[in-house]
Coordinates of C-alpha atoms and ligand atoms in Angstrom, one line a residue:
X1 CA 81.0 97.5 70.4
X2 CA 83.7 99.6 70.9
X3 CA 84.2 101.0 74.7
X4 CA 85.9 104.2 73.9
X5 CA 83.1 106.3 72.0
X6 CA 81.8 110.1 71.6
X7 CA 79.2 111.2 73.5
X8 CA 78.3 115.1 73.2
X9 CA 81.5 115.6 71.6
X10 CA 83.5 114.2 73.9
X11 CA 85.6 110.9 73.9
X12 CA 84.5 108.2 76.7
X13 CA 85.8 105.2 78.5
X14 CA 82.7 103.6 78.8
X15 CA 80.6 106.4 81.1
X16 CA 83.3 108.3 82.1
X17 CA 84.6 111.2 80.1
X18 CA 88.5 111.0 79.1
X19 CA 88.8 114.6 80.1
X20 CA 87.4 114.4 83.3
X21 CA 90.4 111.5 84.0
X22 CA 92.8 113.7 82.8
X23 CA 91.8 116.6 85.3
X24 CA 91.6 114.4 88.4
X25 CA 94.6 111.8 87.6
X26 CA 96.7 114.0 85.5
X27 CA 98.6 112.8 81.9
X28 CA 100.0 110.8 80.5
X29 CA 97.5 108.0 82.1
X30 CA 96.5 104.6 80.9
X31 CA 93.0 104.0 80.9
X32 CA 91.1 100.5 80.4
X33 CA 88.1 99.7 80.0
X34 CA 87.1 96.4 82.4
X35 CA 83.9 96.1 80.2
X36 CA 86.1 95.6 77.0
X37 CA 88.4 92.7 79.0
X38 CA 85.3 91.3 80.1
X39 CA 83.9 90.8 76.5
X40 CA 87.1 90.0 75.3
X41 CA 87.9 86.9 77.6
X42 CA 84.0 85.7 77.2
X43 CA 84.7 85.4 73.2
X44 CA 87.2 82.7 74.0
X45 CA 85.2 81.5 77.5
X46 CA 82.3 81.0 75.3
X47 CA 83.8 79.3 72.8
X48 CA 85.5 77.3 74.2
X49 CA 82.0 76.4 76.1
X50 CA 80.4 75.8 72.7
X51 CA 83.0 73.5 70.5
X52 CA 85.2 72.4 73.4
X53 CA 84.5 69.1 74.3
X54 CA 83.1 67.6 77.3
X55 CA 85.0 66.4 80.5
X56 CA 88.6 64.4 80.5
X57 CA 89.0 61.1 82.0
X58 CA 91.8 62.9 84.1
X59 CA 88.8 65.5 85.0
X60 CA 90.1 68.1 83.6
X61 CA 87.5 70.8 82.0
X62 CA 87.9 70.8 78.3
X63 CA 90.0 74.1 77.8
X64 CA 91.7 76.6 79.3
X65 CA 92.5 80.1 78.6
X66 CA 95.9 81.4 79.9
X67 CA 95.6 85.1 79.5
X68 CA 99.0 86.0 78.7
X69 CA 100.5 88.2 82.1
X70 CA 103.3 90.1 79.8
X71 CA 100.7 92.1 77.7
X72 CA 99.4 93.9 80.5
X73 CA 99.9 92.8 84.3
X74 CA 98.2 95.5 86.2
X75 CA 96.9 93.4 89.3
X76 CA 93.7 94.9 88.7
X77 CA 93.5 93.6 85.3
X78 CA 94.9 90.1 86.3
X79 CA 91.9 90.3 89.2
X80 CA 89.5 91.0 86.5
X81 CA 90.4 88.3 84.5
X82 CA 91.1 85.7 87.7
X83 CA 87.4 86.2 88.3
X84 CA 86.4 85.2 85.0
X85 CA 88.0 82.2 85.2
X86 CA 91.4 82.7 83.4
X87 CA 94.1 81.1 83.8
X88 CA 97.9 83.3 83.2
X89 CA 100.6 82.5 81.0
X90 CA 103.6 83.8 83.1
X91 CA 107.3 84.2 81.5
X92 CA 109.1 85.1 84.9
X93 CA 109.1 84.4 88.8
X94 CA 107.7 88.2 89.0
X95 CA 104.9 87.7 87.0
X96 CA 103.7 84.6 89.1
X97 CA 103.9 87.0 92.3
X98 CA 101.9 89.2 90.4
X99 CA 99.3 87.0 89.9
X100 CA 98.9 85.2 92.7
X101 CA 98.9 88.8 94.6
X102 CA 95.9 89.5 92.2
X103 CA 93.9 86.1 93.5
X104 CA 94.7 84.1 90.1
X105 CA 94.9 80.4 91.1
X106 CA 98.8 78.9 90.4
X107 CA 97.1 75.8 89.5
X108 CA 96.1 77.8 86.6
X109 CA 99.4 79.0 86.1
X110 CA 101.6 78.1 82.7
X111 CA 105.4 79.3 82.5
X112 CA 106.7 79.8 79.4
X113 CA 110.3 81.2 78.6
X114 CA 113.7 80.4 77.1
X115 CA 115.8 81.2 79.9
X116 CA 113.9 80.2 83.3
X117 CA 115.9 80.2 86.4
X118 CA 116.5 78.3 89.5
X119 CA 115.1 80.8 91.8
X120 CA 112.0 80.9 89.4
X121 CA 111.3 77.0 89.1
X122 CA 111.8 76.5 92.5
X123 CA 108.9 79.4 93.4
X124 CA 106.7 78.0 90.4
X125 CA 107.3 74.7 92.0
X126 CA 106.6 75.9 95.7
X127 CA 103.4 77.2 94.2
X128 CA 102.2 74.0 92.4
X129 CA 102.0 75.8 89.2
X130 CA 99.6 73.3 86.1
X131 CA 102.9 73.3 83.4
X132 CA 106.2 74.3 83.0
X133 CA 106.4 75.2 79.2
X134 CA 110.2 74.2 78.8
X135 CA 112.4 75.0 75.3
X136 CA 115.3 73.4 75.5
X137 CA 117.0 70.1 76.7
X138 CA 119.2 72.1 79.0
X139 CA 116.0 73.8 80.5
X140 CA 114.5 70.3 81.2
X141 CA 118.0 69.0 83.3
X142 CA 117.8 72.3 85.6
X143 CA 114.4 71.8 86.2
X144 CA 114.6 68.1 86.8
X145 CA 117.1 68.6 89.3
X146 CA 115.6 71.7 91.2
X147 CA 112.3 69.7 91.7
X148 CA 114.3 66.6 93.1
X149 CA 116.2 68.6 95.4
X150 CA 112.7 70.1 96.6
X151 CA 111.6 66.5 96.6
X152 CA 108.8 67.2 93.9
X153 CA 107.7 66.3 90.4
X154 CA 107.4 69.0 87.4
X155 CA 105.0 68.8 85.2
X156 CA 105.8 69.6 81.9
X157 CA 105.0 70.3 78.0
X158 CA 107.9 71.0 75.3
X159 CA 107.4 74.1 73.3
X160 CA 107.8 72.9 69.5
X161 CA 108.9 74.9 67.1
X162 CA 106.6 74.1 64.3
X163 CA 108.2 76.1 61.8
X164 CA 105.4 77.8 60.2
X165 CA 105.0 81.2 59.1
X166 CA 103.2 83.8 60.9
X167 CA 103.5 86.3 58.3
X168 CA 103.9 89.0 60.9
X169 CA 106.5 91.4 62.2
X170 CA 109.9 89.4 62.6
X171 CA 110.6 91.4 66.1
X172 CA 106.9 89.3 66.8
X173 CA 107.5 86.0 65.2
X174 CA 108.0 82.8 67.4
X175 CA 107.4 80.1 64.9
X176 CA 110.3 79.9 62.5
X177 CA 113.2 77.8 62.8
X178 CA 115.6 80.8 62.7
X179 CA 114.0 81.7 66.0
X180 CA 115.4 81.3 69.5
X181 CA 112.4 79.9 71.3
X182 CA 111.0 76.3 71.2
X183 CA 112.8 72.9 70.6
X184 CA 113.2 72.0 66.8
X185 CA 110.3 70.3 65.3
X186 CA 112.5 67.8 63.9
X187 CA 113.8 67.5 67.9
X188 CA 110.9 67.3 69.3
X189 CA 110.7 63.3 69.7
X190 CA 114.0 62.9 70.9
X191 CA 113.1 65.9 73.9
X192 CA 110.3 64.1 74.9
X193 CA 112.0 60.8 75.4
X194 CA 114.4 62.5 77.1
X195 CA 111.8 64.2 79.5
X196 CA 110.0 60.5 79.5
X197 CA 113.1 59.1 81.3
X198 CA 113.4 61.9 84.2
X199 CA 112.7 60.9 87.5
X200 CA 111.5 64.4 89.0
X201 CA 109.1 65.1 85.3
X202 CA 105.7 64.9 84.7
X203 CA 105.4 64.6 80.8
X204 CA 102.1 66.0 80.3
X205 CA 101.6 68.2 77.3
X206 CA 102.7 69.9 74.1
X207 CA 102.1 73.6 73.3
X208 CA 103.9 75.8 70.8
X209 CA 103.1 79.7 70.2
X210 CA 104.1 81.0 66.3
X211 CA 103.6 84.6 66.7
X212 CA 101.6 87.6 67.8
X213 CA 99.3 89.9 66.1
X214 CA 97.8 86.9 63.3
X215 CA 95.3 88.6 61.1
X216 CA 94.6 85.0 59.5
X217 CA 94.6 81.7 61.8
X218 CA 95.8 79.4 58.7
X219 CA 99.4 79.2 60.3
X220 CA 98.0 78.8 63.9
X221 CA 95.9 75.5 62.2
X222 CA 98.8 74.4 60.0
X223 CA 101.0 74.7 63.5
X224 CA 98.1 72.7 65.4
X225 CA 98.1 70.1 62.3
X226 CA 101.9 69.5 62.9
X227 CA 101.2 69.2 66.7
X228 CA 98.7 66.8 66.3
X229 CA 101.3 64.3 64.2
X230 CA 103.8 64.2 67.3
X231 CA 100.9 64.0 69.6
X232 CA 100.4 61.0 67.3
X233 CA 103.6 59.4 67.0
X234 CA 104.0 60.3 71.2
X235 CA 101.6 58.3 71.7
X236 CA 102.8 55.3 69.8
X237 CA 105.8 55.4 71.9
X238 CA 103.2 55.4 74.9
X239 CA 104.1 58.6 75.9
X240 CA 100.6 60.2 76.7
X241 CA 99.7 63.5 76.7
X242 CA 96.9 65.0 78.7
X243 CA 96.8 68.7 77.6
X244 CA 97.3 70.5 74.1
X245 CA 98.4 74.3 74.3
X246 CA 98.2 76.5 70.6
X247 CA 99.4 79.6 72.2
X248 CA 98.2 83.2 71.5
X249 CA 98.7 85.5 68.9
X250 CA 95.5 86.7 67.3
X251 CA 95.6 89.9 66.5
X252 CA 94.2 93.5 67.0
X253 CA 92.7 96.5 64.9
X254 CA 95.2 98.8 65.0
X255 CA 94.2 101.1 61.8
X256 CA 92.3 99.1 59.1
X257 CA 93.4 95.4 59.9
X258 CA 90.7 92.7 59.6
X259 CA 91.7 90.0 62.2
X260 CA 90.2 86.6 61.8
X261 CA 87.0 86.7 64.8
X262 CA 87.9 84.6 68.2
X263 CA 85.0 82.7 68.0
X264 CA 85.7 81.6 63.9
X265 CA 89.0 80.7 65.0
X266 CA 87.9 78.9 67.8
X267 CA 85.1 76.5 65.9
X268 CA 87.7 75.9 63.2
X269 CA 90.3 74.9 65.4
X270 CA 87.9 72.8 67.8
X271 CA 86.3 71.2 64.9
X272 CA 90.0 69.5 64.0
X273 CA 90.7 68.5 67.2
X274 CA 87.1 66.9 68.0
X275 CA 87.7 64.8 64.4
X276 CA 90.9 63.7 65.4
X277 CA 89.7 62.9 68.7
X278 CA 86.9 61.0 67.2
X279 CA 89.1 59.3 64.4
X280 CA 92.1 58.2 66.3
X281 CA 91.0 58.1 69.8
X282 CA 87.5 57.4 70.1
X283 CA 86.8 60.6 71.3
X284 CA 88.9 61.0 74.9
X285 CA 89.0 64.3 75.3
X286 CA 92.3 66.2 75.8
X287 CA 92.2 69.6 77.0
X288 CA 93.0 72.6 75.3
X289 CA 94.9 75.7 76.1
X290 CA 95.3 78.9 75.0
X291 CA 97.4 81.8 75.6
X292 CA 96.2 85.1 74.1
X293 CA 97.0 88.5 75.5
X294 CA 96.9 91.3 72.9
X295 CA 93.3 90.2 72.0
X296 CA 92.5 90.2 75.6
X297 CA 93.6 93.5 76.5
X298 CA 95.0 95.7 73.6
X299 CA 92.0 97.4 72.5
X300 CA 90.6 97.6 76.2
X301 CA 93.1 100.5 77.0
X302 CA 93.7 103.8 75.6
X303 CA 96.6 105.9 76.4
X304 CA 96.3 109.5 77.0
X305 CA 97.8 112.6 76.5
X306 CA 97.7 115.9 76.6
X307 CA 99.6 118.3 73.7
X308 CA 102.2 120.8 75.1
X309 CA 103.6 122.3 72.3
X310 CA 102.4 122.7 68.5
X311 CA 105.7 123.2 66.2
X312 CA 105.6 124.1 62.7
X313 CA 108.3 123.5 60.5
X314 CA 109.6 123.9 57.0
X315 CA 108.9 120.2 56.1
X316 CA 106.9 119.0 59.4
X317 CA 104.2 120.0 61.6
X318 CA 105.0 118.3 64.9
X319 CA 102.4 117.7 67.6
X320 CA 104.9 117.6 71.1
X321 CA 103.0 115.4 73.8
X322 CA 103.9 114.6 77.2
X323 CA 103.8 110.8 76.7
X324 CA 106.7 109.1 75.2
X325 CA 108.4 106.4 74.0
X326 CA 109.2 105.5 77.0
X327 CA 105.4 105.2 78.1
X328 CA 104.4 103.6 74.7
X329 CA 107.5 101.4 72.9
X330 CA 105.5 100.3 70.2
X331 CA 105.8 102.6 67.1
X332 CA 109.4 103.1 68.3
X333 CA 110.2 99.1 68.6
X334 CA 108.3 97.8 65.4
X335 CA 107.3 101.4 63.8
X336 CA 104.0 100.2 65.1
X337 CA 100.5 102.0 64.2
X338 CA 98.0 103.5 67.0
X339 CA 95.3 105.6 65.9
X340 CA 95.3 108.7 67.6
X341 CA 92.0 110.3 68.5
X342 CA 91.1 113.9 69.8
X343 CA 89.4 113.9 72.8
X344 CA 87.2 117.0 72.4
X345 CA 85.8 116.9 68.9
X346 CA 86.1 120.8 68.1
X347 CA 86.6 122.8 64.5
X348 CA 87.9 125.9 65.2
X349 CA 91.8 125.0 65.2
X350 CA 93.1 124.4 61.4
X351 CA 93.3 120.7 60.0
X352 CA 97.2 120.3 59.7
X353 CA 99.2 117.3 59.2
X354 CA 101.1 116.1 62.2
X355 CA 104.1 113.8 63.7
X356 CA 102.9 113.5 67.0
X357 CA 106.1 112.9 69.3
X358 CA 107.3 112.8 72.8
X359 CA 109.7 114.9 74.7
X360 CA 112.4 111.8 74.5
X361 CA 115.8 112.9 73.3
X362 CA 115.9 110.4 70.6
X363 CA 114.5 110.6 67.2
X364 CA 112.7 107.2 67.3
X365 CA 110.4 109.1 70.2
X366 CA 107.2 109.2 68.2
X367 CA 104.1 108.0 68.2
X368 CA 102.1 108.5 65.4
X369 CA 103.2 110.0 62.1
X370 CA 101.7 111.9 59.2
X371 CA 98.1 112.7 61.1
X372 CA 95.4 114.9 59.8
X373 CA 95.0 116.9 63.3
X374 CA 92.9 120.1 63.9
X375 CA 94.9 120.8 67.4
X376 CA 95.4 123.7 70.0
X377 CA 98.1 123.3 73.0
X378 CA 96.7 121.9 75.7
X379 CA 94.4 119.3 73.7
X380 CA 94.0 115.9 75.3
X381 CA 94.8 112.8 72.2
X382 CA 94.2 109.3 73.0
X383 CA 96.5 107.0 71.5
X384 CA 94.5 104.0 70.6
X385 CA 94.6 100.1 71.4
X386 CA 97.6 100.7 74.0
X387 CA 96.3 97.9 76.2
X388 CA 98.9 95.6 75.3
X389 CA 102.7 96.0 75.3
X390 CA 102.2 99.8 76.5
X391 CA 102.4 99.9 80.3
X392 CA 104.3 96.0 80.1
X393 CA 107.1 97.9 78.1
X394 CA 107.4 101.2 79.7
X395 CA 110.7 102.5 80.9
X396 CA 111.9 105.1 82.8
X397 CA 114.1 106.5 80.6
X398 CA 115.1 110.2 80.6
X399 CA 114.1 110.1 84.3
X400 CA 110.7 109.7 83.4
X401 CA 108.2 108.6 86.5
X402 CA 105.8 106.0 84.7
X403 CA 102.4 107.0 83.8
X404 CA 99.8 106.0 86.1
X405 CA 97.0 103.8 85.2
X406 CA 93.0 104.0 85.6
X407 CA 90.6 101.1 85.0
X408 CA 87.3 102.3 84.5
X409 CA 84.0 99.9 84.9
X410 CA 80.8 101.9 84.1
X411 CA 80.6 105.4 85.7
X412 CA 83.2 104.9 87.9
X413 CA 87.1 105.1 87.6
X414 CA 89.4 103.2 89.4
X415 CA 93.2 104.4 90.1
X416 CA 95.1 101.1 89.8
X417 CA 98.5 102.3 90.1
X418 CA 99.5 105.5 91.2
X419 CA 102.2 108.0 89.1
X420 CA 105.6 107.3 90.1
X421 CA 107.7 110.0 91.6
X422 CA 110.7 110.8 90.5
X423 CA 112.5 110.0 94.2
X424 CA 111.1 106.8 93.8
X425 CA 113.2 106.3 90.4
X426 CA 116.7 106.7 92.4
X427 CA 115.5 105.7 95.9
X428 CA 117.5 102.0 95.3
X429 CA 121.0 104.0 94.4
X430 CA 123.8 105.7 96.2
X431 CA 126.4 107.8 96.1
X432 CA 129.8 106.8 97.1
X433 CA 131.5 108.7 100.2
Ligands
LIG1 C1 103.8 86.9 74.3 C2 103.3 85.5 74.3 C3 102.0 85.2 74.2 C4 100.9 86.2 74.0 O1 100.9 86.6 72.6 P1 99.7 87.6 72.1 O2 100.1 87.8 70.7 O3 99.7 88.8 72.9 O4 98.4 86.8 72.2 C5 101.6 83.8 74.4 N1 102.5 82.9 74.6 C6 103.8 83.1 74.7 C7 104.8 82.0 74.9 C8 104.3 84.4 74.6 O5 105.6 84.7 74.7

């Protein structure tokens, strides 16, 4: 069930009225819905509940979800999610202050990334974080050496580039061997006896991520298949891993997309790794992680705005809003869709086709294009599924204070971060005297 719904006429988060946010916090504002995270992390809690398998010998539960902190890392949402039991998926030192400022446990804490820092391992290591997720052989040096300066042990997993297709955007494709991230598959042995042979690593897992926004989950169980063979052959060599980690990646509704269901691609998934399990190892479990964050959070937040000017041209009609690219970098990064929605329902303004854009000086500053709009200035839109990659992505280009954003959980509406203020955009610089 959607979140965001009509009632009377009127487009709702949950209880709460759009246009009644939009009077008290102002536009443009991010609203989420904490119901719709809630229900969204439970698809993968619960499944993992139901075809996960029992307890590890190294007492470990049998999965984890690491909701992934760069699709949305509003403390409140990283709270919300901490509660439920999630574990994060960081990609910087910043995000791990983020979550551990929003209560998430950095035991539960993965760190994935091509170009981690010295400064970062060393506060991931203070912190105890579960698993460095490392991508290169260069990567796995530095971080051997900043753990035995701090006199600790990392533990780690090799991202592996399985070199499958995600048949997604390129901008959004991890997977292929053209790509910067991960360690070749055909690499992948040689890395881990490399990280075997470290005296400050922990070699503990394997975990690869293909790409985001899957409708289909064949390539994320062809990736897991190729996984499994090293896992194999790894353990011939008596190098034993503890943890398996498929990534994220399932995708969204945007317009008329029919994403595979988590739970499907949950059982299917599960149901190889129990056989194998049962096949080759008489059934010791080995825990599985997962790092998902657009299905987690990017149709729990809408973004909205309010129309300021109505232009109507030779060859266009344009809808001018006051959000921006700068608030929402999709459509502008990958041409991306988000439905647009009219938050009073009303029939007295003529149906006209519309670019709706943003005050931006740059042509790419739209946000929707070619939309059947019955609009007078002054209307309040909501741009659809902006949970994910919206607020994440914002910039304050043009001088543009980011937008601030509201979490709503029933009938009541929480501000959980404030506008910014334009002195608060240049209060770091200085003139010289
Ligand atoms: C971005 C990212 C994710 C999350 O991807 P979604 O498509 O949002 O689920 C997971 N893992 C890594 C390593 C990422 O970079």
């Amino acid at each position: 069930m959607s979140h965001f719904s009509y009632r009377n006429g009127v487009l709702h988060a949950e209880q709460v009225p759009l246009s009644a946010l939009a009077g008290q916090y102002a536009t443009p504002l991010y609203v989420y819905s904490k119901q719709a995270l809630a229900e969204n992390f439970s698809a993968y809690a619960e499944a993992c509940r139901q075809y996960g398998r029992g307890r590890g010998t190294e007492g470990f539960d049998a999965a984890l979800v690491c909701y992934s902190v760069k699709s949305n890392s509003n403390l409140a949402v990283l709270n919300t999610l901490a509660a439920l039991g999630s574990g994060f998926d960081i990609v910087s030192g910043g995000e791990l202050q983020r979550v551990i400022a929003a209560g998430g446990d950095p035991r539960k804490v993965i760190f994935s990334g091509v170009g981690k820092g010295r400064e970062e391992m060393r506060l991931a290591l203070s912190h105890d974080i579960l698993c460095f997720n490392v991508e290169s052989i260069p990567e796995l040096h530095r971080l051997n050496q900043v753990a035995g300066e701090m006199g600790r042990r990392a533990r780690i997993s090799l991202r592996v580039n399985p070199n499958v297709d995600a048949k997604t955007h390129p901008y959004i494709s991890t997977g292929l061997k053209e790509n910067k991230f991960g360690v070749a598959y055909e690499d992948a042995m040689d890395c881990y006896r490399a990280a075997a042979a470290l005296p400050h690593i922990d070699v503990v897992g394997i975990d690869c991520h293909i790409g985001s926004q899957l409708l289909d989950d064949a390539p994320l169980l062809e990736a897991l298949d190729k996984i499994i063979e090293l896992v194999d052959l790894l353990a011939q060599e008596n190098i034993v891993l503890h943890h398996l980690d498929i990534g994220g990646g399932i995708g969204i509704i945007y317009d008329d997309e029919m994403p595979v269901a988590v739970g499907d691609y949950l059982k299917r998934l599960f149901g190889r790794i129990n056989a194998w399990r049962d096949a080759k190892y008489e059934g010791r479990p080995i825990k599985v992680m997962f790092e998902p964050g657009r299905s987690i959070v990017g149709n729990a937040g809408v973004l909205l705005t309010e129309v300021q000017f109505l232009k109507h041209g030779a060859e266009k009609n344009f809808a001018v809003v006051d959000a921006a690219m700068n608030d929402l970098m999709r459509p502008a990064l990958y041409e991306a869709y988000h439905g647009v929605q009219q938050v009073q329902q009303h029939r007295d303004a003529a149906a006209k086709t519309y670019d709706v854009v943003g005050p931006v000086c740059e042509s790419g500053d739209w946000l929707a294009r070619s939309r059947v709009l019955a609009l007078h200035e002054g209307d309040l839109l909501a741009v659809m599924s902006a949970g994910a990659y919206g607020m994440t992505m914002a910039s304050n280009y043009n001088t543009r204070p980011r937008a601030a954003e509201v979490m709503v959980d029933g009938d009541k509406a929480h501000l959980v971060r404030e506008r910014e203020s334009a002195a608060q955009l240049f209060a770091l610089e200085s003139i010289i005297s």
